[in-house]
Short mmCIF file of C-alpha atoms and ligand atoms in Angstrom, two decimals:
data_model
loop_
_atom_site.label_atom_id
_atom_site.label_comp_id
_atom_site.label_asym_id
_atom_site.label_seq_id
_atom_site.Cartn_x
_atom_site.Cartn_y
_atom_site.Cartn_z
CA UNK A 61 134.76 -7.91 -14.65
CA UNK A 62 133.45 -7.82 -11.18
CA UNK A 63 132.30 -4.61 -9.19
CA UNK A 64 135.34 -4.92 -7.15
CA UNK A 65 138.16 -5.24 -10.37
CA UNK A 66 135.86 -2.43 -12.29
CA UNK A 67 136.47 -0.09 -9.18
CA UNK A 68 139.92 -0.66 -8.54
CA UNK A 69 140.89 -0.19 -11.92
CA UNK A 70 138.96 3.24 -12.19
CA UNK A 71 141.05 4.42 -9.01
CA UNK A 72 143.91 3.29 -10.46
CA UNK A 73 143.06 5.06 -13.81
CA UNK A 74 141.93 8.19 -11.96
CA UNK A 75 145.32 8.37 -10.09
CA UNK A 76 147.30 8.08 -13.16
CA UNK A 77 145.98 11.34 -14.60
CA UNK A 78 147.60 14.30 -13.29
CA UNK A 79 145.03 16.84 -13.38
CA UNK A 80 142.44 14.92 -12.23
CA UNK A 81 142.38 13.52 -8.62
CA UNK A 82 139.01 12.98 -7.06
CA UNK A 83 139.68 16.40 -4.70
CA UNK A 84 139.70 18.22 -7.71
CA UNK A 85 136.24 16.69 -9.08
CA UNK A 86 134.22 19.19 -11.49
CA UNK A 87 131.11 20.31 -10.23
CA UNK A 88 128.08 18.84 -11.76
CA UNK A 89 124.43 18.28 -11.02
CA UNK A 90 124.28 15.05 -9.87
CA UNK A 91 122.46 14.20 -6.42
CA UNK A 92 119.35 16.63 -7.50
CA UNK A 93 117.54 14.05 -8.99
CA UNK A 94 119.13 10.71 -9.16
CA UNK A 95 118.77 7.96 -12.34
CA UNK A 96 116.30 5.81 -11.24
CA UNK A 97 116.24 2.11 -12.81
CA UNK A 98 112.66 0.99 -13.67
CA UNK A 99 111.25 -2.45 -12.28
CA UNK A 100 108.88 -2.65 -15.14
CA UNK A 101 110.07 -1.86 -19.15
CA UNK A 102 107.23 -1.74 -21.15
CA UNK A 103 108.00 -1.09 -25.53
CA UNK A 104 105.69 1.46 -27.37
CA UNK A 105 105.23 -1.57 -29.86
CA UNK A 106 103.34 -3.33 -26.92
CA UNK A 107 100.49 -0.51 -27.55
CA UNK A 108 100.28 -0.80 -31.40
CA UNK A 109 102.63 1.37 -32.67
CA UNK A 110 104.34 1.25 -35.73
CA UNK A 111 107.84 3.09 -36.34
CA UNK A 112 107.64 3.76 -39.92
CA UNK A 113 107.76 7.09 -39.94
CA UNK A 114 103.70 7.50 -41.65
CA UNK A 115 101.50 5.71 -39.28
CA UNK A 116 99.87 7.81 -36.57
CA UNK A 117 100.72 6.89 -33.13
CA UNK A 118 99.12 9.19 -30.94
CA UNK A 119 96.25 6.49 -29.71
CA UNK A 120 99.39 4.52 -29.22
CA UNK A 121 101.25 6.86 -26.66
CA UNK A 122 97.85 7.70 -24.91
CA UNK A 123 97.53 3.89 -23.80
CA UNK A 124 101.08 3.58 -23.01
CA UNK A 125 100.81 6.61 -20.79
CA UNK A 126 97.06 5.61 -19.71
CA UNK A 127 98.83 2.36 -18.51
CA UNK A 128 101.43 3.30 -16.95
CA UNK A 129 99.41 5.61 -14.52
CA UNK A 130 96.61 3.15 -13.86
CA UNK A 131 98.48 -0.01 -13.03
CA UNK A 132 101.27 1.35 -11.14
CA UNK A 133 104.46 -0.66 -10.57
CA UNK A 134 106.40 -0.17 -7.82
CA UNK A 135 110.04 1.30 -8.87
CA UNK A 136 107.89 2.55 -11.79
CA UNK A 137 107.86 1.81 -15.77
CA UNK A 138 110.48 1.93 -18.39
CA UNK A 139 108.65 3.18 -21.68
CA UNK A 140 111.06 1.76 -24.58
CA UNK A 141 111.21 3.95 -28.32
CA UNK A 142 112.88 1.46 -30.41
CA UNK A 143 114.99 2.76 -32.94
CA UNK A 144 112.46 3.75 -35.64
CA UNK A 145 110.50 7.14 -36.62
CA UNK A 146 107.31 6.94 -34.08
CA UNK A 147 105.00 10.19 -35.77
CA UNK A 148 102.46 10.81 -33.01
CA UNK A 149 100.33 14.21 -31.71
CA UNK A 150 100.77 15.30 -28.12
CA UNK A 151 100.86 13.64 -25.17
CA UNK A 152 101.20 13.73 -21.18
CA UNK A 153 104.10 12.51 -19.19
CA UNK A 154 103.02 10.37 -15.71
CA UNK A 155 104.88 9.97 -12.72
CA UNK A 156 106.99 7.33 -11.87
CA UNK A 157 108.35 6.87 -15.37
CA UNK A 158 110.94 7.09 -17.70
CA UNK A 159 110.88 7.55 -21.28
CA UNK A 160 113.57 6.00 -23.00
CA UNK A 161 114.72 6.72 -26.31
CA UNK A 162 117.14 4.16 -28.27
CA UNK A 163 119.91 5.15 -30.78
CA UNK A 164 117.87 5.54 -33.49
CA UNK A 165 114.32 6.64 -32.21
CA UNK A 166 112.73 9.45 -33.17
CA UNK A 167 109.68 10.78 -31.49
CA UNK A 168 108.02 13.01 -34.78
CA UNK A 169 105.69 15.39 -33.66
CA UNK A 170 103.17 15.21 -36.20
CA UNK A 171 102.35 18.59 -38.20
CA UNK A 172 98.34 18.43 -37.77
CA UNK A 173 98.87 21.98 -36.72
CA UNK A 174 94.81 22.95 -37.15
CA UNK A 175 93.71 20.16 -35.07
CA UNK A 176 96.61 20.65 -32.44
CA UNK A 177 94.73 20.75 -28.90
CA UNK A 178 94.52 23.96 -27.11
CA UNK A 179 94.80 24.90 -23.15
CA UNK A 180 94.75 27.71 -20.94
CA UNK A 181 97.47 30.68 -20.92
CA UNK A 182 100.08 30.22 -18.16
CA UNK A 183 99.04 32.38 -14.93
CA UNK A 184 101.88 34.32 -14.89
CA UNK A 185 101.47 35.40 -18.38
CA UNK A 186 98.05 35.99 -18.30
CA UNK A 187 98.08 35.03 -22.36
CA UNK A 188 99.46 33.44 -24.73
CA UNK A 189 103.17 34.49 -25.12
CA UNK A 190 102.60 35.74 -28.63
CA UNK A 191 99.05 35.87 -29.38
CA UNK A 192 96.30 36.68 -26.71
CA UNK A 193 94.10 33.84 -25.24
CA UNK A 194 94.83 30.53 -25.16
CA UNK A 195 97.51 28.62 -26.70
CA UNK A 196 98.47 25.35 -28.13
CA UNK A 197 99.50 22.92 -25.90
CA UNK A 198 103.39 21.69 -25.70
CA UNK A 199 104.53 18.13 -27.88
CA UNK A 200 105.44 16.01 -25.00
CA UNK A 201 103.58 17.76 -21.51
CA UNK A 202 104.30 16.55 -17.65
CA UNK A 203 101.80 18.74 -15.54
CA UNK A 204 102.11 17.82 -11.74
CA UNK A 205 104.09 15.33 -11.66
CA UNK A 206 106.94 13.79 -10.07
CA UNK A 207 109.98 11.28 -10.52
CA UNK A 208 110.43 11.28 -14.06
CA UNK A 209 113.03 10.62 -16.71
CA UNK A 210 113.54 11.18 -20.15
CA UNK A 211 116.72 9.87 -21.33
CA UNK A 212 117.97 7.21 -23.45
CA UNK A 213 120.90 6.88 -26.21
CA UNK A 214 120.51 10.05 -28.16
CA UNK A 215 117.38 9.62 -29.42
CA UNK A 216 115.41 12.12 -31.09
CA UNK A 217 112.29 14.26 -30.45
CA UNK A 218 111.45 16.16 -33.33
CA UNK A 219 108.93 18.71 -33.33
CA UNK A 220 108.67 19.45 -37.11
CA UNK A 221 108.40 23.26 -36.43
CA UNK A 222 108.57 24.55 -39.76
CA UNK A 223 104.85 24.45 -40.83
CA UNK A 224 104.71 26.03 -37.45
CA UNK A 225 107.22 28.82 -38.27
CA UNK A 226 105.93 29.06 -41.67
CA UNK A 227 102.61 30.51 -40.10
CA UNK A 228 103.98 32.44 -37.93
CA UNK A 229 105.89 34.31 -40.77
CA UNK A 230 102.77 34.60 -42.62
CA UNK A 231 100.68 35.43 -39.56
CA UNK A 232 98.43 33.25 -39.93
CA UNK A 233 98.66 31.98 -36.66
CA UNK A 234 95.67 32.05 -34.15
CA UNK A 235 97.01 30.98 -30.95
CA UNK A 236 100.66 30.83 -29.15
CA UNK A 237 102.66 28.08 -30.88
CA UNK A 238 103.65 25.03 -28.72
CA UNK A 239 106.64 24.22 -27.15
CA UNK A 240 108.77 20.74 -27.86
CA UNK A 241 108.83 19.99 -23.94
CA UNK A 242 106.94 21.25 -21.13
CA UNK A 243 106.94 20.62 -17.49
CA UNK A 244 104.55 22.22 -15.59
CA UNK A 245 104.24 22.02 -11.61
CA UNK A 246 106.43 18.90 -11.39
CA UNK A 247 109.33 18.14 -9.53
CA UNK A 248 112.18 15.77 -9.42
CA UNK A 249 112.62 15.33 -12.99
CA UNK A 250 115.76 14.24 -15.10
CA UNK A 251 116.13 15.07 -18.92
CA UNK A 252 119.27 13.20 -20.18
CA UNK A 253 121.20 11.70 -23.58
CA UNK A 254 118.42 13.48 -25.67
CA UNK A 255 118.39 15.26 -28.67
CA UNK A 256 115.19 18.26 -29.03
CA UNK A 257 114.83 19.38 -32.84
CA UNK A 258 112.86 21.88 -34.59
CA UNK A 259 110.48 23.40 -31.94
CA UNK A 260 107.52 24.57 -32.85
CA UNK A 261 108.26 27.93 -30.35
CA UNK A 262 111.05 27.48 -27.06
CA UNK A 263 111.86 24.08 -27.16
CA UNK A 264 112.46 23.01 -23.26
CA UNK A 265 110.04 24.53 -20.95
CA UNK A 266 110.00 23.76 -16.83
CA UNK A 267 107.95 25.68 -15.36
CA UNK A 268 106.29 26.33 -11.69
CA UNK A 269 108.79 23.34 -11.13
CA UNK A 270 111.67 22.20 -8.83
CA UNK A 271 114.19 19.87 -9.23
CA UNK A 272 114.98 19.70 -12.66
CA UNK A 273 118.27 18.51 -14.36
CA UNK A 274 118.94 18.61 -17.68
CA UNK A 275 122.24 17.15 -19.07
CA UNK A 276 123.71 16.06 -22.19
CA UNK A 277 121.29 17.10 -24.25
CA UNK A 278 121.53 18.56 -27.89
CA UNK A 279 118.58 21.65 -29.05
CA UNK A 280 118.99 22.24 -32.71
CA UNK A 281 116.91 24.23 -34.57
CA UNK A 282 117.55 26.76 -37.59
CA UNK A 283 118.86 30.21 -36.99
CA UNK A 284 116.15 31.78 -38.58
CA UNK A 285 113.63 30.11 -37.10
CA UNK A 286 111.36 32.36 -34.69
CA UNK A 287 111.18 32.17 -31.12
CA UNK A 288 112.95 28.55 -30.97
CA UNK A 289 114.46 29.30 -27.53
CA UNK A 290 116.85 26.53 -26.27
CA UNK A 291 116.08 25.79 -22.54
CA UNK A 292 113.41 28.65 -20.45
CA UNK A 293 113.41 28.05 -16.48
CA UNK A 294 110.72 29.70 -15.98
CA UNK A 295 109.13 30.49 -12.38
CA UNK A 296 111.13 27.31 -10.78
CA UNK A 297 113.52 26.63 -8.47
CA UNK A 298 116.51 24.16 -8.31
CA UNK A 299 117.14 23.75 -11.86
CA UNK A 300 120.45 22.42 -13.24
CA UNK A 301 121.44 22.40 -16.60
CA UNK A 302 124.89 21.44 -17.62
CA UNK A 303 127.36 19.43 -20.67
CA UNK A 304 124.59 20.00 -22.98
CA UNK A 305 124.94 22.09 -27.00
CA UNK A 306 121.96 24.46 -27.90
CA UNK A 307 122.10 26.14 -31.37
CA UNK A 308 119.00 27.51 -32.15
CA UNK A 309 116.86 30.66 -33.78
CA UNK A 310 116.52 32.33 -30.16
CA UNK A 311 117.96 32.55 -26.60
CA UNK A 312 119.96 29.50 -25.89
CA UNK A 313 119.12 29.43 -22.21
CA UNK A 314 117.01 32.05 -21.04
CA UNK A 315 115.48 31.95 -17.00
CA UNK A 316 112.03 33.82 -16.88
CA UNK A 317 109.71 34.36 -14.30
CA UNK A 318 106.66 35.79 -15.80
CA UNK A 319 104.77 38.57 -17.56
CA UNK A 320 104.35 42.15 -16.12
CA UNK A 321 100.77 42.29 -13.80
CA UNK A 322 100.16 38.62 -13.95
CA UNK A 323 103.75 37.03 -13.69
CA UNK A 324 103.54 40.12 -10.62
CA UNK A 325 99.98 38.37 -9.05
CA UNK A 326 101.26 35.05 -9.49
CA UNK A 327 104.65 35.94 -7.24
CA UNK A 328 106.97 33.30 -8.50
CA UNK A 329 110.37 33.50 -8.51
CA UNK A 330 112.99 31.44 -10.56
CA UNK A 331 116.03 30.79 -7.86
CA UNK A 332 118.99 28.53 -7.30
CA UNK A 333 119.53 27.95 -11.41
CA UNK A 334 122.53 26.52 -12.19
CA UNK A 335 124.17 26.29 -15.88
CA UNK A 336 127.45 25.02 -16.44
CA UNK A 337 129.64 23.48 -19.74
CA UNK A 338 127.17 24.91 -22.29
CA UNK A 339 128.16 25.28 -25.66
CA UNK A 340 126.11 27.04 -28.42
CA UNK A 341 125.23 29.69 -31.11
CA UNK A 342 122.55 32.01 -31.77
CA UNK A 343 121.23 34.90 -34.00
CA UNK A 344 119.75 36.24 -30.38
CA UNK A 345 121.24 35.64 -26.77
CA UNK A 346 123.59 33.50 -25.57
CA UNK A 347 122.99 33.51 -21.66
CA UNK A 348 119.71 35.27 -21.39
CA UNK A 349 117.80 36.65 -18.19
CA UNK A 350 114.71 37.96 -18.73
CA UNK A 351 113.01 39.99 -20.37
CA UNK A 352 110.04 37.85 -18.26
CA UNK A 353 110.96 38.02 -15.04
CA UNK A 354 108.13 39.56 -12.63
CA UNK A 355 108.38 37.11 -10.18
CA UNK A 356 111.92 37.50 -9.82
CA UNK A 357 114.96 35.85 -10.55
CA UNK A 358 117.70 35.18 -7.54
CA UNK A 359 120.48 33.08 -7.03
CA UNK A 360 121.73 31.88 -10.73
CA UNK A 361 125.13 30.72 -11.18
CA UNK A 362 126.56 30.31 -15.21
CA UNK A 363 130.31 28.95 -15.84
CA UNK A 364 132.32 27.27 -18.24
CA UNK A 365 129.99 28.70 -21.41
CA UNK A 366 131.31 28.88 -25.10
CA UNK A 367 129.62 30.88 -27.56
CA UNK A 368 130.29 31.20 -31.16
CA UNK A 369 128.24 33.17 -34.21
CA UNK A 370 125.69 35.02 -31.12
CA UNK A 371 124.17 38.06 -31.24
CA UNK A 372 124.38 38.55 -27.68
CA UNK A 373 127.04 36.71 -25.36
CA UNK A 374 125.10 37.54 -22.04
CA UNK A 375 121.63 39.10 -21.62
CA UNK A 376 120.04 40.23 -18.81
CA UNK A 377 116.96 41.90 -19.84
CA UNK A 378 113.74 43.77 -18.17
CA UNK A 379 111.37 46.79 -18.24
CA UNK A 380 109.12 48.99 -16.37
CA UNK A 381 106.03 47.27 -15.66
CA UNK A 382 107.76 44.18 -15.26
CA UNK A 383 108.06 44.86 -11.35
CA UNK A 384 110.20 41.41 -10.01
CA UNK A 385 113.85 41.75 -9.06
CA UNK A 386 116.81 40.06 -10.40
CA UNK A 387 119.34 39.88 -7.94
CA UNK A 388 122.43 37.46 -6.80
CA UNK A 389 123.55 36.59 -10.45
CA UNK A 390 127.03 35.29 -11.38
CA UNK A 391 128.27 34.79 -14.72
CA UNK A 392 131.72 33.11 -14.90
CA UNK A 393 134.26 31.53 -17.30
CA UNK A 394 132.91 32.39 -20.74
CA UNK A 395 134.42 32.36 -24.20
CA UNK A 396 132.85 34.04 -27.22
CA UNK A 397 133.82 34.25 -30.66
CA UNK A 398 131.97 36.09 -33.47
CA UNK A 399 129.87 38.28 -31.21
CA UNK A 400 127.57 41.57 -32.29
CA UNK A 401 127.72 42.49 -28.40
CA UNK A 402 129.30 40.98 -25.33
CA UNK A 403 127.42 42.15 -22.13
CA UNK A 404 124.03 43.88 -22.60
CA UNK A 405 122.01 44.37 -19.17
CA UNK A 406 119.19 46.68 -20.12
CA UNK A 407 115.95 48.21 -18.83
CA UNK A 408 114.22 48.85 -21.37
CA UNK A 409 113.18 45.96 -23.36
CA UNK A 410 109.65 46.74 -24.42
CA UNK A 411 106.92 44.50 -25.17
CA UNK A 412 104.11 44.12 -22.32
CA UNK A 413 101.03 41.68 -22.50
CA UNK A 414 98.29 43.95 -22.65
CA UNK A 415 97.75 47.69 -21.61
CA UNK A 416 96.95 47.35 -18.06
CA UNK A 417 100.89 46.85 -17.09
CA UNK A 418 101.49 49.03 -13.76
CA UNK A 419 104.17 51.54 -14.91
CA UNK A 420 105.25 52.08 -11.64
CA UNK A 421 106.05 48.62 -11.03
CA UNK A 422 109.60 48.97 -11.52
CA UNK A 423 112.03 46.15 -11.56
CA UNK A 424 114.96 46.22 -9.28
CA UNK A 425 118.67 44.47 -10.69
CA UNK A 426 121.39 44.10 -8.04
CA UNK A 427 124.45 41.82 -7.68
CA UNK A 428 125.48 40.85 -11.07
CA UNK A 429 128.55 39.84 -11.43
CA UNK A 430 130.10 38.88 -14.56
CA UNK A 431 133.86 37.35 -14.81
CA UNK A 432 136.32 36.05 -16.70
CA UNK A 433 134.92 36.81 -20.14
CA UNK A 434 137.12 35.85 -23.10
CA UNK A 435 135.94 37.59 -26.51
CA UNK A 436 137.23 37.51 -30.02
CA UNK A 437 135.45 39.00 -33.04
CA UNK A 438 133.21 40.96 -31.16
CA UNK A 439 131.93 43.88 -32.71
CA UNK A 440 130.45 46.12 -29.48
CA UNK A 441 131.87 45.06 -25.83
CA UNK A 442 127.91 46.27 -24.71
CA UNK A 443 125.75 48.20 -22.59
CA UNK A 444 124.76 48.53 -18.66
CA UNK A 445 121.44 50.70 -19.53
CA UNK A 446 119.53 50.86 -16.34
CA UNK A 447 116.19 52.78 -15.50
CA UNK A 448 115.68 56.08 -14.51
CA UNK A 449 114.48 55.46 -10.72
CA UNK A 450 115.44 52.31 -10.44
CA UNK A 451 119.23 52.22 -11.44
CA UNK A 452 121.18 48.68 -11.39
CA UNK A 453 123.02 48.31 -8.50
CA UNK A 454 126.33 46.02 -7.51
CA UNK A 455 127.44 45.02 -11.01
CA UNK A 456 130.73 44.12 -10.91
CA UNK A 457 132.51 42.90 -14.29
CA UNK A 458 136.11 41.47 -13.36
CA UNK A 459 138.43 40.10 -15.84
CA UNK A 460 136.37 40.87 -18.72
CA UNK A 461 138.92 40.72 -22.37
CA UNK A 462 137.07 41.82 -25.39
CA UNK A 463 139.19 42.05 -28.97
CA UNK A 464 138.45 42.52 -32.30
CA UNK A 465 136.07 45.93 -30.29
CA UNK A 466 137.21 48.68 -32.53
CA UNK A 467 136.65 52.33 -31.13
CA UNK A 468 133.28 50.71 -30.30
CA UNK A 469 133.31 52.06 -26.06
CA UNK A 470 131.04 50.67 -23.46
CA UNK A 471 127.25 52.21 -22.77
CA UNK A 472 126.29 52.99 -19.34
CA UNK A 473 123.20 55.01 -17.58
CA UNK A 474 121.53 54.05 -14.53
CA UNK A 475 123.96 51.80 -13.38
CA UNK A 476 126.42 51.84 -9.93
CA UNK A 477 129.05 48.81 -9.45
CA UNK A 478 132.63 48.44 -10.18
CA UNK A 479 135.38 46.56 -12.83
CA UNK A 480 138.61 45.43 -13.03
CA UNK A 481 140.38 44.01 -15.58
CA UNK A 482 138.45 44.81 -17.89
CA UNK A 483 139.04 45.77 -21.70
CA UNK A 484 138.39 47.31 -23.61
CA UNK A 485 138.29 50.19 -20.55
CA UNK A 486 134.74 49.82 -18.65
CA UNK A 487 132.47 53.20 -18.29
CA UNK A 488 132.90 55.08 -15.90
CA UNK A 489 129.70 54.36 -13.73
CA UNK A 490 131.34 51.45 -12.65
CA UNK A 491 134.05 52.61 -10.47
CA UNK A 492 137.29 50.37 -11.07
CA UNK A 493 138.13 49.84 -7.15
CA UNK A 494 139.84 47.25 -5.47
CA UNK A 495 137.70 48.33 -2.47
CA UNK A 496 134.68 46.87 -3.98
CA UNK A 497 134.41 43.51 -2.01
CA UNK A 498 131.13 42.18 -3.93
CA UNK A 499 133.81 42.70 -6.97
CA UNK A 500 136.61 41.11 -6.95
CA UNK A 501 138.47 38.39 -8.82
CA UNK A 502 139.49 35.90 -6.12
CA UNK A 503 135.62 34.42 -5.45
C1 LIG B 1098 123.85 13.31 -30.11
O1 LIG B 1098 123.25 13.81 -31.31
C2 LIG B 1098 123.73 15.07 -31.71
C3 LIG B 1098 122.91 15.56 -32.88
O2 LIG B 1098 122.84 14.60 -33.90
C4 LIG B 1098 125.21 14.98 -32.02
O3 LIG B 1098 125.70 16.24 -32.39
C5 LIG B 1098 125.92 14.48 -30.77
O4 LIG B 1098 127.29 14.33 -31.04
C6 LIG B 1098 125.33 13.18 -30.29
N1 LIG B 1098 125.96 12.79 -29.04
C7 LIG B 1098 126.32 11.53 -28.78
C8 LIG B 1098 126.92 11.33 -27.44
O5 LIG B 1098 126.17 10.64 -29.57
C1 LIG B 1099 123.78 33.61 -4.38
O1 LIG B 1099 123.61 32.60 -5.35
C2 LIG B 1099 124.44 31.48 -5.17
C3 LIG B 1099 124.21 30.56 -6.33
O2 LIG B 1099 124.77 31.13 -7.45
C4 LIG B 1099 124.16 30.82 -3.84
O3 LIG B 1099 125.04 29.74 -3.65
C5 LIG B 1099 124.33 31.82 -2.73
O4 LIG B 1099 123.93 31.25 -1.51
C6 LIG B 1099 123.46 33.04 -3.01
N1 LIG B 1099 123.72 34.07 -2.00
C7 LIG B 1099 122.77 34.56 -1.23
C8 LIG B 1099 123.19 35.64 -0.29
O5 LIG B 1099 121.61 34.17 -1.29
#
């Protein structure tokens, strides 16, 4: 067909459906960070590497990459993964590229766990995130750099984790486990038509970056497996993440901004985080904010969410010594089914890097707003537990229906906002007023 007959006959189709005329169009990320076509496709194979599944094709990847940086194309490089199991060890990302997996490929991270490189703690966690010093460094790694794409046709990128966890649960571990992908002081990247399995530790990891979309993708790892957090947006800004299912051992999304003194001295922030159309299940959170958020965390905006088989629907989490703010949040248009708790904001969640925390840098949390929940099977509607001289300020929870609660009530200290509509009947630190104008259901 030409470009001409294609369009007309999408205009025709899209004025033939009655709920869906072009004024109406769902909000999505695209014009953050466009899909770029390549100029140049270069295959994996072209660098030696052999997709059976045993051969080891990390010298492979390193010359691919080493190539693709060095003799720069303008419009940049394609890197094809045939269909086929490519085992390999780390490697970088470059700029200008895209990494393209086919139907059928399967990037195997490969489980040399003793040899696995090591690099320095993040700045803003002063350590590694479970283990002090140094830690190992992520799968696949893009550290300052920009225009980049990994997409493809639902290809795989498998991280193997379980020798990983299997350490971990005998603590034999030396260093802070890896994560699947990492993105570290890069912008204007695209992660697309993906599938992340089996992290080592959090599986998607962006952080000190901007621009970031990630969309249709699939996280999978096992419920019991430790600290496999979905997607962490961590110190960045401009993130979008949206149409995508994450059912994993830990937080399915959770936005950070680092740990107590040093996420403090390195100043920040996560902002303007969108996550829309996200399906998932975890033993942990659902929607998680925090607990790492000492550079703050400001402008994030959640809809259209479905839950099932969670600990926790929505999670917004912090302590003293954490310092940071997290302000100008807005959870909308979530279902839940099979929940221990519903809404759990709380101030108290333990765990600092080291001794030399400041407690009297306390963490402020205003403007939350959390509407139109939908909850069956959940066992406790939650807790708003705020701290002492510091008490959370503006939450609003509007429309809020949670069944299946029993004489389970609400939990509240420390906390000032309002509710409506919500049941089962909110505490009564949240005033239910119509007055309340940062709380209301028509915004
Ligand atoms: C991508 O792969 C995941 C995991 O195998 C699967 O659940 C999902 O349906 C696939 N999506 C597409 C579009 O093929
Ligand atoms: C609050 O955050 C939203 C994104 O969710 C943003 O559009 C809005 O501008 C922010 N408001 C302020 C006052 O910064």
């Amino acid at each position: 067909m030409q470009l001409l007959q294609i369009l007309a006959f999408l205009a025709a189709l899209l004025s033939s459906l009655p709920h869906c005329r072009a004024a109406e169009a769902v909000a999505t990320c695209a014009g953050i960070v466009p899909m770029r076509w390549r100029r140049e496709v270069v295959s994996i194979t072209e660098f030696g590497a052999v997709g059976d599944g045993k051969t080891l094709n990390t010298w492979s990847f390193h010359k691919a990459i080493y190539r693709i940086q060095h003799l720069r194309k303008r419009g940049g490089t394609l890197l094809y993964i045939p269909p086929g199991v490519w085992l390999t060890g780390s490697f970088d990302l470059t700029s200008h590229m895209t990494l393209y997996l086919a139907r059928g490929a399967v990037i195997k991270a490969a489980q040399d766990i003793w040899n696995w490189p090591l690099v320095d703690p993040l700045p803003s966690y002063g350590r590694g995130r479970e283990l002090p010093g140094s830690r190992y460094r992520s799968f696949i790694l893009g550290n300052g750099i920009r225009d980049v794409i990994i997409t493809g046709e639902n290809g795989t990128i498998d991280g193997q984790g379980d020798v990983w966890w299997n350490e971990w649960r005998q603590r034999t571990l030396l260093h802070t486990r890896p994560n699947l992908l990492e993105l570290m002081n890069s912008r204007d990247v695209l992660v697309s038509n993906v599938v992340f399995l089996n992290s080592p530790f959090w599986n998607v990891h962006p952080v000190y970056c901007s621009n970031v979309v990630i969309k249709h993708v699939t996280v999978l790892a096992p419920s019991d497996s430790p600290n496999t957090d979905g997607i962490d947006p961590d110190s960045s800004s401009n993130v979008c993440i949206e149409d995508s299912f994450v059912a994993t051992g830990d937080d399915l999304v959770a936005v950070k901004s680092g740990w107590d003194e040093y996420g403090i001295a390195y100043g920040r922030p996560s902002s303007g985080i969108t996550v829309r159309r996200l399906t998932g299940s975890s033993p942990f959170s659902g929607i998680a904010i925090g607990s790492e958020t000492s550079g703050g965390v400001e402008n994030v905006l959640v809809e259209n969410i479905n839950l099932y088989d969670v600990g926790i629907g929505i999670h917004i989490k912090t302590n003293v010594g954490r310092g940071g703010y997290i302000r100008n949040i807005t959870i909308s248009d979530v279902n839940m089914n099979n929940v221990r708790k519903a809404i759990r904001i709380a101030g108290d969640v333990g765990d600092h890097p080291d001794e030399n925390f400041d407690p009297n840098a306390v963490p402020t949390v205003d403007g939350v707003t959390i509407k139109n929940v939908w909850g069956e099977e959940v066992e406790q509607p939650g807790s708003i537990e705020g701290i002492k001289n510091s008490p959370f300020t503006r939450v609003c929870l509007s429309n809020v229906k949670l069944w299946g609660v029993g004489a389970s009530p609400w939990k509240c200290t420390d906390v000032t906002g309002a509710a409506l509509g919500v049941n089962p009947g909110p505490c009564p630190q949240l005033t239910s007023s119509f007055a309340m104008s940062y709380c209301s259901n028509d915004f």
